[in-house]
């Protein structure tokens, strides 16, 4: 199948902003795609070659693409850079440069989808010495065999900036239309539900499309979890208070909400797979957990869920999330990391045991099965700590103890609820954690954006005041909360914020800008962490702009003292 067929659809997608139009274009393409290419097309439509749960990444940077474009088109690198600076888009750059050379090229050139897909995949697998040259030649080969327009999309895909990519919802609806003939009304609702179920089980729309095409509704509804492939987990809803949460269910248990990372473990005999909440495969990073699952889980075949935390090797006490993220990111010298940062696993659910799906068992039943399956190793491999009580005083004490122990809060779980994959549903889990007060911080730097945010500052360095020196110290990078388009009156767009900051630019280096501290932003965040990467020694996790505080001058902004106090308070004053 020719790549140009996909490219035509990319063009169509970039011209239609209407969702229905997009669905129609994608559905038509899916219908005309053969079985072998279906998974490839579905991924390429999303600008990807790996499902989101794969631990592989195409990983090509702007700089390398500049080089590739230069060697493939014969234009010197500085000319390519100049064009890139004008357009802010390397895809357009390669297209324009190739167009301008067109007269010299004989005949039309075309690549096929399989070739593009396989070359993109190869990009992820080359590593080590000489890998740069190999990557250059892989993309160059594609460009040399492409039309200018095809080259544009190849370059954008390699950079992970397809721009016309379609969201998963569009793919889902296109599958409904293409293979189930469902485009509206109840018929569509039923089809979408079946497709979603299959997606919850397989987490890969390529595979879901193939199931829909080959086996229709029956195949989709019957899709089951496959050991070794991650599924979309049950999500929690927020509750304003413990009391409120306890009023929501008739029968419930309160569990510690551990401050770590969610893990799903799949076991089939001696084989074990581990996936994170974002469904990344982290089996290699955690040989210690793999070994413990092998030894301490009695079921031969099962799928478990739990939360992992890093612990201090001496005291066994939980360590902040950053220590764990070092383990998650680490790809080499893993044995050394296992020693340096040991982990503790707290299991809280089981969704498959000995080949039987447990999604339609109640939580009470699942917890019982879980308790039978796990042999606890104190401090390392345990069942999540829980309390069954209806007494608010007792539950409050349990909650306070969890906070004192450095955990995030508690989960209140409905004992009568079934497991609903991939959903935040009423009736399942309610999370209770202390509400973090917002901070008023000052913008002291920014990074120029790329892609949709090209030409504007795309993320902002936040600073808090050092009371001693009067200087502002970095405590985070924020992009969330600032809007691409204005939909509400008090929305602030990247463009507006950039205009406000432009006159305060002190210096620029690469794509980073230093900004005179003038503008105060009220910032919400999930958590304050210690961090050596920022001059304040603190980093806000998931900072988000709440509003501009034009009524405040930088001198009124929050200082180190308050940040430090909130850091301590969030851990129950520990
Ligand atoms: P949140 O990420 O704030 O929506 O909270 C849900 C997350 O809390 C889950 O995805 C888990 O990673 C984590 N978690 C920690 N302890 C538990 C627990 N006992 N039960 C369920 N989830 C937990």
Coordinates of N, CA, C and O and ligand atoms in Angstrom, one line a residue, residues 233-237 255-263 277 306-307 346 348 384-385 408 411 413 424 429 431 433 526, ligand 1:
X233 N -6.2 0.6 33.2 CA -6.6 0.4 34.6 C -7.8 1.2 35.0 O -8.1 2.2 34.4
X234 N -8.4 0.8 36.1 CA -9.4 1.5 36.8 C -8.9 2.8 37.4 O -7.7 2.8 37.9
X235 N -9.6 3.9 37.3 CA -9.1 5.2 37.8 C -9.9 5.6 39.0 O -11.0 5.2 39.2
X236 N -9.3 6.5 39.8 CA -10.0 7.0 41.0 C -10.6 8.4 40.7 O -10.2 9.2 39.9
X237 N -11.7 8.6 41.5 CA -12.3 10.0 41.5 C -11.8 10.7 42.7 O -11.5 10.1 43.7
X255 N -7.9 2.5 52.3 CA -6.5 2.0 52.1 C -5.6 3.2 52.1 O -5.9 4.3 51.7
X256 N -4.3 2.9 52.4 CA -3.3 4.0 52.3 C -3.1 4.3 50.9 O -3.1 3.4 50.0
X257 N -3.1 5.6 50.5 CA -2.8 5.9 49.1 C -1.3 6.2 49.1 O -0.8 7.2 49.6
X258 N -0.5 5.2 48.6 CA 0.9 5.3 48.6 C 1.4 6.3 47.6 O 0.9 6.5 46.6
X259 N 2.6 7.0 48.0 CA 3.1 8.0 47.1 C 4.2 7.4 46.2 O 5.4 7.5 46.4
X260 N 3.7 6.6 45.2 CA 4.7 5.9 44.4 C 4.2 5.9 43.0 O 3.6 6.9 42.5
X261 N 4.4 4.8 42.3 CA 3.9 4.6 40.9 C 3.1 3.3 40.8 O 3.5 2.3 41.4
X262 N 2.1 3.4 40.0 CA 1.2 2.2 39.8 C 1.9 1.2 38.9 O 2.6 1.6 38.0
X263 N 1.7 0.0 39.3 CA 2.4 -1.1 38.5 C 1.4 -2.2 38.2 O 0.6 -2.5 39.1
X277 N 1.5 2.9 35.0 CA 0.2 3.5 34.7 C 0.0 4.0 33.3 O -1.0 3.9 32.7
X306 N -0.6 -2.9 41.8 CA -0.1 -2.4 43.1 C 0.6 -1.1 42.9 O 0.6 -0.5 41.8
X307 N 1.1 -0.6 43.9 CA 1.9 0.7 43.9 C 3.3 0.4 44.4 O 3.5 -0.2 45.4
X346 N 3.2 -2.6 47.1 CA 2.0 -2.8 47.9 C 0.9 -3.2 46.9 O 0.5 -2.4 46.1
X348 N -2.7 -4.1 45.5 CA -4.1 -3.7 46.0 C -5.2 -4.3 45.1 O -6.4 -4.2 45.4
X384 N -1.6 -4.0 50.2 CA -1.8 -2.6 50.6 C -2.5 -2.6 52.0 O -3.4 -3.3 52.2
X385 N -2.0 -1.6 52.8 CA -2.5 -1.5 54.2 C -4.0 -1.0 54.1 O -4.2 0.0 53.4
X408 N 0.5 9.8 50.4 CA -0.3 10.9 49.9 C -1.7 11.2 50.5 O -2.2 12.2 50.5
X411 N -7.4 6.0 50.0 CA -8.3 5.6 49.0 C -9.5 5.0 49.7 O -9.3 4.2 50.6
X413 N -12.5 2.6 49.0 CA -12.9 1.7 47.9 C -14.2 1.0 48.2 O -14.3 0.4 49.3
X424 N -12.9 6.6 35.1 CA -13.1 7.1 36.5 C -14.6 7.1 36.7 O -15.4 7.8 36.1
X429 N -13.5 3.8 43.2 CA -12.5 4.3 44.2 C -12.7 5.8 44.4 O -12.8 6.6 43.4
X431 N -10.4 9.0 46.0 CA -9.2 9.4 46.6 C -9.3 10.6 47.5 O -10.1 11.5 47.2
X433 N -7.0 13.4 49.5 CA -5.7 13.9 49.9 C -5.8 15.4 50.3 O -6.8 16.0 49.9
X526 N 0.6 19.7 42.1 CA 0.2 18.4 42.7 C 1.0 18.3 44.0 O 0.5 17.7 45.0
Ligands
LIG1 P1 -4.4 9.8 41.2 O1 -3.2 9.5 40.4 O2 -4.3 11.0 42.1 O3 -5.7 9.8 40.3 O4 -4.7 8.6 42.2 C1 -4.8 7.3 41.7 C2 -3.4 6.6 41.9 O5 -3.1 6.4 43.2 C3 -3.5 5.2 41.3 O6 -3.3 5.2 39.9 C4 -2.3 4.5 42.0 O7 -1.1 4.8 41.3 C5 -2.1 5.3 43.3 N1 -2.4 4.5 44.5 C6 -1.6 4.6 45.6 N2 -2.1 3.8 46.6 C7 -3.2 3.1 46.1 C8 -4.1 2.2 46.5 N3 -4.0 1.7 47.8 N4 -5.1 1.8 45.7 C9 -5.2 2.3 44.5 N5 -4.4 3.2 44.0 C10 -3.4 3.6 44.7

